[in-house]
Coordinates of C-alpha atoms and ligand atoms in Angstrom, one line a residue:
X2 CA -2.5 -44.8 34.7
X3 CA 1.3 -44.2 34.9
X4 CA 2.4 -41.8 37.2
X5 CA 5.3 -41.0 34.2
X6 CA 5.8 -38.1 31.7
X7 CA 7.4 -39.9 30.1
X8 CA 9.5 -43.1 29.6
X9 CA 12.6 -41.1 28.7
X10 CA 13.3 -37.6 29.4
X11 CA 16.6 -36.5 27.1
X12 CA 18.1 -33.3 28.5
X13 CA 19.9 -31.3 25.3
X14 CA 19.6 -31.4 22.0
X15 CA 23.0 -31.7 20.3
X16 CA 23.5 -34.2 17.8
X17 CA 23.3 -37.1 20.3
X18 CA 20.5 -36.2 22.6
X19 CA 18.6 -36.0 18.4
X20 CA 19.6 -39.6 17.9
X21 CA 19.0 -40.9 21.2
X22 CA 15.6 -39.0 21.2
X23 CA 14.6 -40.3 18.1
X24 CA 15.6 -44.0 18.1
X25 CA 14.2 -44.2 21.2
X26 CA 10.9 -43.3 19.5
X27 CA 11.6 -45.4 17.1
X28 CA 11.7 -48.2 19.5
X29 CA 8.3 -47.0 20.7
X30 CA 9.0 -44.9 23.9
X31 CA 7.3 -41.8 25.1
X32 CA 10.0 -39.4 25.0
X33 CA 10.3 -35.8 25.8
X34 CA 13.1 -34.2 25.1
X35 CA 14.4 -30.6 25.7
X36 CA 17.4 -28.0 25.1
X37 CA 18.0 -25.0 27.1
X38 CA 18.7 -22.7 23.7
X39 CA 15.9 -22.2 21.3
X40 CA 18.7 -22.4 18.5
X41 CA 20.6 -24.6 17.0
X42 CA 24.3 -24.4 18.4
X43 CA 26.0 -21.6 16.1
X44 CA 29.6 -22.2 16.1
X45 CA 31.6 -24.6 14.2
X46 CA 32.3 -28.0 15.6
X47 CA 32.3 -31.6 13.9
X48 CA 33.2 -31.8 10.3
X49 CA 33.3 -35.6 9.3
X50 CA 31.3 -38.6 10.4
X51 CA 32.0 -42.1 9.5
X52 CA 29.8 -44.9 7.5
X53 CA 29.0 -46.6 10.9
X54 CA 27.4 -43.5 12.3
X55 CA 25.9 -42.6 8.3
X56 CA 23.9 -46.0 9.0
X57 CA 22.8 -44.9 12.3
X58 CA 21.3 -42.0 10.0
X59 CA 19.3 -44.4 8.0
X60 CA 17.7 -45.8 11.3
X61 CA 16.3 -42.3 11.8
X62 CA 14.9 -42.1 7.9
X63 CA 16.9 -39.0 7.5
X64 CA 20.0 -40.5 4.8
X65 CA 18.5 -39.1 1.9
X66 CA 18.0 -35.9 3.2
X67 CA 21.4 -35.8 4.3
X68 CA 22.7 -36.8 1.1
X69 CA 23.3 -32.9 -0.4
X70 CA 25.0 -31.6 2.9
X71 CA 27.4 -34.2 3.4
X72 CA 30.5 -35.1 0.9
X73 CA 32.0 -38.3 0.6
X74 CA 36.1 -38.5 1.6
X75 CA 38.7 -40.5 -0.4
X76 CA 41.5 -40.0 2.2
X77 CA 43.0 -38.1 5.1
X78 CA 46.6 -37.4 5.2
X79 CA 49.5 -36.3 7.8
X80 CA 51.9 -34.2 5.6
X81 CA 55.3 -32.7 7.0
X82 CA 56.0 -28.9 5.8
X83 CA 57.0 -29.7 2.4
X84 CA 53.9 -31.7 1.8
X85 CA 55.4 -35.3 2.4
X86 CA 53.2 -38.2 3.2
X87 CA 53.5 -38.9 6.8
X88 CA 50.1 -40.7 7.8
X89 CA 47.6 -42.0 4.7
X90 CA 44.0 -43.1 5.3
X91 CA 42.9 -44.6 2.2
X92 CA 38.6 -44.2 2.6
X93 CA 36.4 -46.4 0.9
X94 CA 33.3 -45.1 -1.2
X95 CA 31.0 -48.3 0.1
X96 CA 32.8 -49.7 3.0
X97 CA 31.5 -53.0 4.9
X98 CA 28.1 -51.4 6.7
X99 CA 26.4 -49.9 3.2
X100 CA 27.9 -46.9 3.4
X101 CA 30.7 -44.3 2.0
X102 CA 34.1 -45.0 5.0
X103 CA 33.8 -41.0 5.5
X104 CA 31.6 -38.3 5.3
X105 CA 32.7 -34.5 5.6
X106 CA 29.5 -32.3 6.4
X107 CA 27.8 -29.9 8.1
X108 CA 26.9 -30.0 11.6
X109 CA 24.2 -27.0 11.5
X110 CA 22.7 -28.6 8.7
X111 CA 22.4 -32.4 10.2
X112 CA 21.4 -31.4 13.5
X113 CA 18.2 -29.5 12.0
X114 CA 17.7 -32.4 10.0
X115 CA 17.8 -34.1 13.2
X116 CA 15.0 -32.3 14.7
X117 CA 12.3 -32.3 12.6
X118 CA 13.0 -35.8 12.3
X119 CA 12.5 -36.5 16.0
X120 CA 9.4 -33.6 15.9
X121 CA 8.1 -35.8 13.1
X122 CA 8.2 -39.0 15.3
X123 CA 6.3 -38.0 17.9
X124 CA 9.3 -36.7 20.2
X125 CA 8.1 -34.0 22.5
X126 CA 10.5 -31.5 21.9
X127 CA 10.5 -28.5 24.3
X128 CA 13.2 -25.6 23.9
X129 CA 14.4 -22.7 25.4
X130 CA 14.0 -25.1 28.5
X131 CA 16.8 -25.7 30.5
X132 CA 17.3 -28.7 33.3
X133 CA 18.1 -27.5 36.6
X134 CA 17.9 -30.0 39.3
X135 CA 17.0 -33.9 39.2
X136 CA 16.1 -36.5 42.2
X137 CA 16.0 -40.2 41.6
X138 CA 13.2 -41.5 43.0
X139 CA 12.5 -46.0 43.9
X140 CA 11.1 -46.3 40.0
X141 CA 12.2 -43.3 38.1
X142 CA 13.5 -39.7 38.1
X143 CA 12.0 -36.1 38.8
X144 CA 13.5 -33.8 37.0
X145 CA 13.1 -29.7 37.5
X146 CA 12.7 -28.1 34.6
X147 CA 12.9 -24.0 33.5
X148 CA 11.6 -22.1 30.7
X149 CA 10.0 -19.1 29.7
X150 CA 6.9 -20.5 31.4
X151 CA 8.6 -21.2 34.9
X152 CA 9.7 -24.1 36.6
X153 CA 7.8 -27.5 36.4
X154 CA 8.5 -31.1 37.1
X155 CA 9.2 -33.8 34.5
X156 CA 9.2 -37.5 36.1
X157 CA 10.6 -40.5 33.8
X158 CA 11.4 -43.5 34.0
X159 CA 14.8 -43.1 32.8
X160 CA 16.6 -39.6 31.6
X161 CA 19.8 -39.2 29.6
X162 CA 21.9 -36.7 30.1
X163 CA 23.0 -35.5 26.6
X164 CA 24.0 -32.1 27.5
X165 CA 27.1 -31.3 26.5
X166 CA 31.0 -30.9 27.6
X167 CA 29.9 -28.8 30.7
X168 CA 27.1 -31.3 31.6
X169 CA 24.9 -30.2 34.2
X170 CA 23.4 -33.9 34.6
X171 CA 27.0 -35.0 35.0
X172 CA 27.6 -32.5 37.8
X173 CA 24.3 -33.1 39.9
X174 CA 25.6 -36.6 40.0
X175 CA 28.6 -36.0 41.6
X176 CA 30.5 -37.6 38.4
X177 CA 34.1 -37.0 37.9
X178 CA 36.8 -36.9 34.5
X179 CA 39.4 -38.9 33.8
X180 CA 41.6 -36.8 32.0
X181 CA 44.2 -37.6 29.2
X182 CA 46.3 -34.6 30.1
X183 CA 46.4 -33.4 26.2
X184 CA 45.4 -29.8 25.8
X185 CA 46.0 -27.6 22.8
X186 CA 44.5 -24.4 22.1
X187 CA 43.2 -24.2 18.6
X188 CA 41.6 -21.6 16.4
X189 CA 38.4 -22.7 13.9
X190 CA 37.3 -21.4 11.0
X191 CA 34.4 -22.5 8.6
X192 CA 34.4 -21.0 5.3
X193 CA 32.2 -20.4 2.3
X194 CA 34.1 -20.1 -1.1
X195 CA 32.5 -20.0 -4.4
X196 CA 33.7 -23.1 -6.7
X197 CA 35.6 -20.9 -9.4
X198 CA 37.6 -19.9 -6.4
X199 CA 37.5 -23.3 -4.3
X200 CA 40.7 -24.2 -2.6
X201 CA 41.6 -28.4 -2.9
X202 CA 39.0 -30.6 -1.9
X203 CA 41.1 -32.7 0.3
X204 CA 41.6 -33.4 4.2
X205 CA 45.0 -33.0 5.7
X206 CA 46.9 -32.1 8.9
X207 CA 50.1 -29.9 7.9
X208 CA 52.5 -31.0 10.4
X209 CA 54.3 -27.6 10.0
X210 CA 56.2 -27.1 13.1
X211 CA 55.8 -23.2 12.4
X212 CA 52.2 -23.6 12.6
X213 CA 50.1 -26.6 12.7
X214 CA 47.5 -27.0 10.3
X215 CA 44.1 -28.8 9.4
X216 CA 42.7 -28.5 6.4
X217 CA 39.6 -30.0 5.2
X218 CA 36.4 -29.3 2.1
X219 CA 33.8 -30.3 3.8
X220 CA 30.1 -30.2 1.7
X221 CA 29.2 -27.9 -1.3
X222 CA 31.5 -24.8 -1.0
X223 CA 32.1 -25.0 2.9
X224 CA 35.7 -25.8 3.8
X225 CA 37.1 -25.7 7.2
X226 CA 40.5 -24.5 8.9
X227 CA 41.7 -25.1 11.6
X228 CA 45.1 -23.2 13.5
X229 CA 47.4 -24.3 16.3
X230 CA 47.8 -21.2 18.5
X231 CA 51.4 -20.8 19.3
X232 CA 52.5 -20.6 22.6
X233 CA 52.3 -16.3 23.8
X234 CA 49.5 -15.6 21.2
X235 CA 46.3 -14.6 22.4
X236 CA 43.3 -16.1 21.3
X237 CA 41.9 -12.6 20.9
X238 CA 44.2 -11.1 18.5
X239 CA 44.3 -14.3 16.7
X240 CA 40.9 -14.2 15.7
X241 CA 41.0 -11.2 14.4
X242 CA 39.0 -11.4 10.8
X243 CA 42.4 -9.4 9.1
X244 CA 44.7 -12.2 11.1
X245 CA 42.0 -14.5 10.0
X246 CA 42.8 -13.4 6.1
X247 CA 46.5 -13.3 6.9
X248 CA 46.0 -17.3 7.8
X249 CA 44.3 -18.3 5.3
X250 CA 46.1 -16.3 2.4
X251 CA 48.5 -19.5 1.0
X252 CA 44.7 -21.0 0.3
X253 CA 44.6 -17.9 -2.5
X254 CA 41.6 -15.8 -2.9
X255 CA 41.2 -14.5 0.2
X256 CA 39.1 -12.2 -1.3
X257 CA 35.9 -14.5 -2.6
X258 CA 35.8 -16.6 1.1
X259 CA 33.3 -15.6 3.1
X260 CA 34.1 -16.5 6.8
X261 CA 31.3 -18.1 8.3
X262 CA 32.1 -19.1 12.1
X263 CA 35.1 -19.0 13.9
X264 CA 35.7 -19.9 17.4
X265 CA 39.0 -21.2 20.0
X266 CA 39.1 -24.8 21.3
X267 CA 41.1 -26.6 23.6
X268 CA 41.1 -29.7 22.1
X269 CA 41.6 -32.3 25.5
X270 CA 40.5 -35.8 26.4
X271 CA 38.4 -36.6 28.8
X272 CA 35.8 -39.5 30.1
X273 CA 33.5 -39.8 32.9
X274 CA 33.9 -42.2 36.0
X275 CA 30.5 -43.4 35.4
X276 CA 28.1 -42.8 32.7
X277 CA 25.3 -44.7 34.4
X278 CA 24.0 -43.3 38.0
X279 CA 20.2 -45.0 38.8
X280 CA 18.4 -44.6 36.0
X281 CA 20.4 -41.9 34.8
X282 CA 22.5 -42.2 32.0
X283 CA 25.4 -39.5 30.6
X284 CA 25.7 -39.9 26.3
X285 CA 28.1 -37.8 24.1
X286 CA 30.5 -35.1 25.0
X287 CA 29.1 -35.3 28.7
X288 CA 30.4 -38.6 29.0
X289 CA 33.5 -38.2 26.6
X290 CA 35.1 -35.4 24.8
X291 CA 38.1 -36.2 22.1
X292 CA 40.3 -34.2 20.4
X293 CA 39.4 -33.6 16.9
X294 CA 42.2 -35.2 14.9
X295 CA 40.5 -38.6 14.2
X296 CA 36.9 -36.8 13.1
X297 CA 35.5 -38.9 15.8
X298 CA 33.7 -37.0 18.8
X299 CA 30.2 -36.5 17.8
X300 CA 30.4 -40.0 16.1
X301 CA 31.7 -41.3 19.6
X302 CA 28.0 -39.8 21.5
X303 CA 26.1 -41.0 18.5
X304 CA 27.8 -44.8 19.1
X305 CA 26.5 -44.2 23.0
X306 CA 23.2 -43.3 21.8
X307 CA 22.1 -46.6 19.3
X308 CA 23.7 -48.5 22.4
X309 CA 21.7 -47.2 24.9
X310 CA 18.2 -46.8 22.7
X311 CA 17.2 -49.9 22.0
X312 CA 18.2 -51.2 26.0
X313 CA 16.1 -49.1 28.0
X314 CA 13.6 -50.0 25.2
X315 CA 14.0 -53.6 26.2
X316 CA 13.6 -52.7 29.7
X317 CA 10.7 -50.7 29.5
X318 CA 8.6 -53.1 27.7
X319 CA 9.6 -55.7 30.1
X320 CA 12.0 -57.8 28.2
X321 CA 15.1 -57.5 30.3
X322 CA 15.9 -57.0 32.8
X323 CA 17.2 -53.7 34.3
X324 CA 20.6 -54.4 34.9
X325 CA 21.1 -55.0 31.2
X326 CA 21.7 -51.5 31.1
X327 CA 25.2 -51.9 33.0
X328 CA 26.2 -52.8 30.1
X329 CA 26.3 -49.9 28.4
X330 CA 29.6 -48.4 29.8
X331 CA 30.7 -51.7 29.8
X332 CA 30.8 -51.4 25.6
X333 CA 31.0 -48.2 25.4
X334 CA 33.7 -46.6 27.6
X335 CA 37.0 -49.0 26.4
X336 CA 35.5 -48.4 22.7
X337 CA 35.8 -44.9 23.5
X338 CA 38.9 -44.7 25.0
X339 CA 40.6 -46.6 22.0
X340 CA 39.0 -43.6 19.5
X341 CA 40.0 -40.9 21.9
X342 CA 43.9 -42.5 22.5
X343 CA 43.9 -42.8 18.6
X344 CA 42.8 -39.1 18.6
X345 CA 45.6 -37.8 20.8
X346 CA 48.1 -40.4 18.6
X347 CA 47.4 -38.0 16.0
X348 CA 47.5 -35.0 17.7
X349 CA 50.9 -35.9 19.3
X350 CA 51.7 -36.3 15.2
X351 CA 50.4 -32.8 14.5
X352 CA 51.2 -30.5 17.6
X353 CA 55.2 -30.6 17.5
X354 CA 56.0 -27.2 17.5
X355 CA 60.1 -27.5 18.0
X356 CA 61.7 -27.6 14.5
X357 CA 64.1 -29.9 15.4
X358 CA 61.8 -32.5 17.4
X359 CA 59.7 -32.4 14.1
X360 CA 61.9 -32.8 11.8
X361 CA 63.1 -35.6 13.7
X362 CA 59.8 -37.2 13.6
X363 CA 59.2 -36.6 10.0
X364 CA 62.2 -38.8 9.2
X365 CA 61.4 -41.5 11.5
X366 CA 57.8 -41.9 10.4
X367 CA 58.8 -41.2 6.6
X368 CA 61.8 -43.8 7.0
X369 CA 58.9 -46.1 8.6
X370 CA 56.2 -45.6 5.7
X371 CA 58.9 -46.6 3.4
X372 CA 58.7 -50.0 5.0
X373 CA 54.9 -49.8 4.4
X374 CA 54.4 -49.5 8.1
X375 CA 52.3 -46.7 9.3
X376 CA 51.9 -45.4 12.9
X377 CA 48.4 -45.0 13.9
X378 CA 45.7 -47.0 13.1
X379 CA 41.9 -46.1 12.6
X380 CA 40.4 -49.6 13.0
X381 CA 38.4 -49.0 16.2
X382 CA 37.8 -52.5 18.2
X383 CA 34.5 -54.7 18.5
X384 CA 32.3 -54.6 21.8
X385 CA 32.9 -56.9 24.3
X386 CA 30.6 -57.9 27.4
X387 CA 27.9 -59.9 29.0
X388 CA 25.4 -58.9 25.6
X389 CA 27.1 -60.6 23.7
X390 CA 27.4 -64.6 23.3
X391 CA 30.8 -66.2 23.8
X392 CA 31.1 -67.2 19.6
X393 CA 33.3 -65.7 16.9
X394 CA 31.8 -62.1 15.5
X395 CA 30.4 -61.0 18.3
X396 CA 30.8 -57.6 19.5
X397 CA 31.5 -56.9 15.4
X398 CA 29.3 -54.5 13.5
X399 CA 26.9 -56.7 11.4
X400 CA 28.0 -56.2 7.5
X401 CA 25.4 -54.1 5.4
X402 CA 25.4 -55.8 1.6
X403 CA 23.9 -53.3 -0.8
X404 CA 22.5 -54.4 -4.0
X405 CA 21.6 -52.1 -6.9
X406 CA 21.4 -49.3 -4.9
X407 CA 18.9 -51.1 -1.5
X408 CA 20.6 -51.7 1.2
X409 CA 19.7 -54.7 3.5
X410 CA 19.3 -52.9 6.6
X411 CA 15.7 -51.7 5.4
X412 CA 15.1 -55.4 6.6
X413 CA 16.3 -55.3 10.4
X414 CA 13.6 -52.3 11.5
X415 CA 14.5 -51.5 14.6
X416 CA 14.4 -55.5 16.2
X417 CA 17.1 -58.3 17.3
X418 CA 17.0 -60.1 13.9
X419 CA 18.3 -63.9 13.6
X420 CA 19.2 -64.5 10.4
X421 CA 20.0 -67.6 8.6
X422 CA 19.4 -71.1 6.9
X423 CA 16.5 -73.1 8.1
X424 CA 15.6 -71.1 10.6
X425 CA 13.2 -72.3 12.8
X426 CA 9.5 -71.3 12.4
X427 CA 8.8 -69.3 14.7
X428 CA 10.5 -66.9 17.3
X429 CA 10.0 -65.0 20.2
X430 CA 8.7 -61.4 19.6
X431 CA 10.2 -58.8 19.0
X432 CA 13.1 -60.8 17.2
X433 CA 12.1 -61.0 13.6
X434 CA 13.3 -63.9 11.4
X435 CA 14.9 -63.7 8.3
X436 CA 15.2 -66.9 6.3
X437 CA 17.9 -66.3 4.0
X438 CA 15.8 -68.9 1.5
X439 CA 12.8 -66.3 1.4
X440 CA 12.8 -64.0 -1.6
X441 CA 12.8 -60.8 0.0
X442 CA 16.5 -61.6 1.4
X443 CA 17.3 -63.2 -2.1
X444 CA 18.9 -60.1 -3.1
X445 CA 21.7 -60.5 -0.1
X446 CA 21.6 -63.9 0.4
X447 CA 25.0 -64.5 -1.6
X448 CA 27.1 -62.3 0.7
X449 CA 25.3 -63.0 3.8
X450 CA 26.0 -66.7 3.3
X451 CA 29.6 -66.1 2.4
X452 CA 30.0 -63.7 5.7
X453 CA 28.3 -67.2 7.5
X454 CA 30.9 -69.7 6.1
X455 CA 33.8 -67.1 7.2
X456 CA 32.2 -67.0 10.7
X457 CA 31.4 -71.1 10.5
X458 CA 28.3 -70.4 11.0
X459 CA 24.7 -71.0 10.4
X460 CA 22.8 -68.3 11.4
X461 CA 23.3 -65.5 13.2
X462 CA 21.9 -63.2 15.7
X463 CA 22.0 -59.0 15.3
X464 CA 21.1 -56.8 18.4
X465 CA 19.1 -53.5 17.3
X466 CA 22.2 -51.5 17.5
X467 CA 23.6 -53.7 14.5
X468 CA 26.0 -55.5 16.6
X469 CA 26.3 -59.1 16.3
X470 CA 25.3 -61.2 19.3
X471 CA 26.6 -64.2 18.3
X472 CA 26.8 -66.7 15.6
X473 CA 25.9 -70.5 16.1
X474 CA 23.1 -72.8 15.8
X475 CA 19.6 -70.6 15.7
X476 CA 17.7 -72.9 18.5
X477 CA 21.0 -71.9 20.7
X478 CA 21.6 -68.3 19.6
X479 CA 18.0 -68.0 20.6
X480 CA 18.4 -69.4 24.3
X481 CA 21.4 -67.5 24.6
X482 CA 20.0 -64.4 23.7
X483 CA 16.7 -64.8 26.3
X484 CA 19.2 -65.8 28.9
X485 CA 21.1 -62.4 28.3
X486 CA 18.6 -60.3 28.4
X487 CA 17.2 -61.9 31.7
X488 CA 20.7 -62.2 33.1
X489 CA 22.4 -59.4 35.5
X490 CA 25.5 -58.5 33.8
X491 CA 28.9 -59.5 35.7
X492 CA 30.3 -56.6 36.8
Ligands
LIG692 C1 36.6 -27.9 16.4 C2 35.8 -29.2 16.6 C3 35.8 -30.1 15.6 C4 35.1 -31.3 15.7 N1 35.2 -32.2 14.7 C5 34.5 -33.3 14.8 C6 34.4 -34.2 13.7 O1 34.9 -34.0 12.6 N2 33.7 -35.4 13.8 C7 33.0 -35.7 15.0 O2 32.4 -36.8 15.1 N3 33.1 -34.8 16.1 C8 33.8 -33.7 16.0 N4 33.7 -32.8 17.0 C9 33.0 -33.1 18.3 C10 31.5 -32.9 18.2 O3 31.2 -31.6 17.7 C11 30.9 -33.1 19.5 O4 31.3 -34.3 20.1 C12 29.4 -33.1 19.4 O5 28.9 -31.9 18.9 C13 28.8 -33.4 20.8 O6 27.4 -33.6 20.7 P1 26.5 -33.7 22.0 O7 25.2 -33.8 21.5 O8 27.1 -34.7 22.9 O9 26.7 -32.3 22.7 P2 26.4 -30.8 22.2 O10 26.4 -30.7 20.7 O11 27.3 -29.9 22.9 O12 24.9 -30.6 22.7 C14 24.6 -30.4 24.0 C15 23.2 -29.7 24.1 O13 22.8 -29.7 25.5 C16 22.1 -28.5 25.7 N5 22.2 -28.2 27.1 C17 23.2 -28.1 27.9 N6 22.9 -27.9 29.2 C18 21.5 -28.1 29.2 C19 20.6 -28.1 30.3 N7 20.9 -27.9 31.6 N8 19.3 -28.2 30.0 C20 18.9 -28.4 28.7 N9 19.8 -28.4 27.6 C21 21.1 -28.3 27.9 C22 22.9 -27.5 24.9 O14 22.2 -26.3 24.6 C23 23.3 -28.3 23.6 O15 22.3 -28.1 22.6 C24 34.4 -31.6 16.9 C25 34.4 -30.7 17.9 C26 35.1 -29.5 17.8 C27 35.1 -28.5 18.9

């Protein structure tokens, strides 16, 4: 019998430490996971995700539940004081991976979704019990554990440490930040306003060098502001419910909102020096935390979690081998640098607080946009590293066709899929073959041939995470995969 708990052990319960948790389920591990707070966190925090993370979502089975607390974004815009355009973010309502390019939401409301999802999957949830301590041992990790019923032991074979900005995980293992040296105090507020009364449903950044702005609906009658605190205010006074109402009165109606959390930020970037210590591994704000200006930070962690899920999966069950799982900061850290640098782009947009130095950047950037240029770019990069074959595509997020309403996704499960033309017969488990001349891929079969001929390719091989491994020749992709997997990664 295994001298395990468990095969994972997720410490907190936050969005990411949920997903994690649950695809990791999903992909057939034992998992306990636990949060030191019995509640869900009060305050507000992340108030858009994007279609990538929305099909992570649908891994877990919880999309349509979703659906009604989530609202789907046609654009973000940088506007000066007087309501020019500075920065414009078109959003698609089906982008490339099945889903809606933005979603605008609330965090409460996902991340209980989240947990009875992962309850429901046969997650052992424990809260109110916090992590205190860990030790690595030659084949896993003890971790101490402490909760209303004392202290007790937890060993696994692997733990992630999803625990938050002010990781304790992170700490026990010595791990440093690298820090952006961007740091700007902000006050929050979540709203609820009755529709009759609603403000515009819309999501900008007011570059007002008076007072930077954000303002943003998010779902139903929620909408969200958010305040630059000035240099000399204190945080205290400024968050005052009748400064609050002083704030907020060019919205109108002061009156009918009902202010439903408030809290200060210091919005900063930072990343770990290593997210991966043994057979620990650090996911979400404890391995990265962003500024909020590109909607990205919880979308970040979730990106670290469908990384890491389906590799320790792999290891576990004895299909690669363990140093596959270098390569998970390998991916993960430049993507996330590139979505935090965009993040403090923006913010270096938005927090210009000399009149003069702003209005000198509202007529460079509006004399650029006449050009059609525009400064800052939300096209985040493919992957790159030793899991992923040396072909065109890879590293790209695999395209999600939907056709009246199915999406093709509901086809990959939770497996490496090769997909293609005359594929051949048979294929090692747990990659799963779809032949795009069977009739359950009919359906997609136009615009995953047309995505082929654009890559010159026949077939095509898609890692769990939805990343594409490579294109090529099936017999090869095949080979190349195995060898991957069974391959220490360069470091
Ligand atoms: C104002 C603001 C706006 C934002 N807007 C966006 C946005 O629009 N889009 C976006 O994607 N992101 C946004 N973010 C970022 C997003 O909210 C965070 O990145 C996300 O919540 C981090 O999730 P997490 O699971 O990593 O950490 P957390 O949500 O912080 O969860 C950590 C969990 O660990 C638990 N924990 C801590 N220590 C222990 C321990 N020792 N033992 C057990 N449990 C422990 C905590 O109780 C907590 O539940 C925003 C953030 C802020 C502040």
């Amino acid at each position: 019998m295994s001298h395990f708990d468990c095969d994972l052990l997720v410490v907190g319960l936050g969005p990411v430490g949920d997903v994690v948790a649950g695809l990791a389920r999903l992909q057939g591990l034992s998992v306990i996971a636990i949060d030191k707070s019995q509640a869900i966190y009060p305050l507000p925090r992340a108030a858009v995700f994007d279609g990538e993370i929305m099909r992570v979502f649908q891994m877990l089975g919880i999309e349509d539940e979703l659906g009604p607390y989530t609202r789907i974004g046609d654009r973000y815009q940088f506007l000066t004081a007087n309501r020019e355009i500075l920065l414009d973010f078109p959003l698609a309502q089906t982008g490339p991976y099945g889903w809606a390019d933005s979603y605008a939401f609330h965090q409460p409301a996902l991340e209980s979704i989240l947990r009875k999802r992962i309850g429901a999957l046969g997650v052992d949830v424990r809260l109110g019990v916090a992590a205190t301590g860990l030790r690595q041992t030659d084949d896993g990790v003890e971790v101490t554990l402490e909760g209303a019923d004392g202290a007790q032991t937890v060993r696994a074979r692997y733990v992630t440490g999803c625990d938050g900005a002010s990781s304790l995980i992170r700490s026990t293992l010595g791990v440093g930040l690298s820090d952006y040296d961007f740091d700007e105090p902000w006050l929050v507020i979540d709203a609820e306003i009755p529709s009759k009364h609603a403000p515009p449903v819309v999501a900008q950044q007011i570059c007002d060098a008076a007072r930077p702005i954000t303002h943003l609906a998010m779902a139903g009658d929620r909408f969200r502001w958010e305040f630059m605190i000035l240099p000399g205010e204190a945080p205290d006074e400024i968050s005052r419910d009748d400064r609050i109402r002083e704030l907020l009165a060019p919205w109108g109606a002061v009156e009918h909102m009902r202010i439903d959390r408030k809290a200060v930020y210091r919005f900063h970037g930072l990343v770990a020096d290593r997210w991966r210590v043994g057979r620990v591994f650090l996911a979400g704000d404890a391995a990265h935390q962003t500024p909020p200006f590109a909607g990205q930070g919880m979308c970040a962690g979730i990106r670290d979690a469908v990384n890491l899920a389906w590799k320790i999966a792999a290891v576990v069950r004895g299909e690669a081998e363990g140093q596959i799982l270098d390569s998970y900061q390998e991916e993960r850290e430049p993507h996330a640098r590139v979505v935090i640098e965009t993040a403090i782009a923006m913010g270096r947009v938005v927090c210009v607080l000399d009149a003069k130095a702003a209005a000198a950047r509202d007529a460079e950037m509006l004399a650029r946009r006449a050009t059609g240029a525009q400064d800052v770019s939300i096209a985040y990069p493919d992957l790159s590293g030793a899991l992923f074959s040396n072909s065109a595509a890879a590293g790209s997020l695999f395209p999600q066709p939907v056709v009246n309403g199915r999406r093709f996704d509901i086809l990959l499960g939770n497996s490496p899929a090769l997909i293609g033309d005359d594929l051949p017969g048979d294929v090692p488990a747990p990659i799963i073959r779809l032949d795009l001349g069977d009739d359950r891929l009919a359906p997609y079969a136009d615009a995953l041939r047309a995505w082929l001929r654009e890559q010159g390719a026949s077939s095509v091989m898609v890692r769990p995470d939805r990343h594409v491994f490579g294109v090529g020749e099936a017999e090869q992709l095949l080979a190349d995969w195995e060898h991957a997997l069974k391959t220490p990664v360069a470091a």
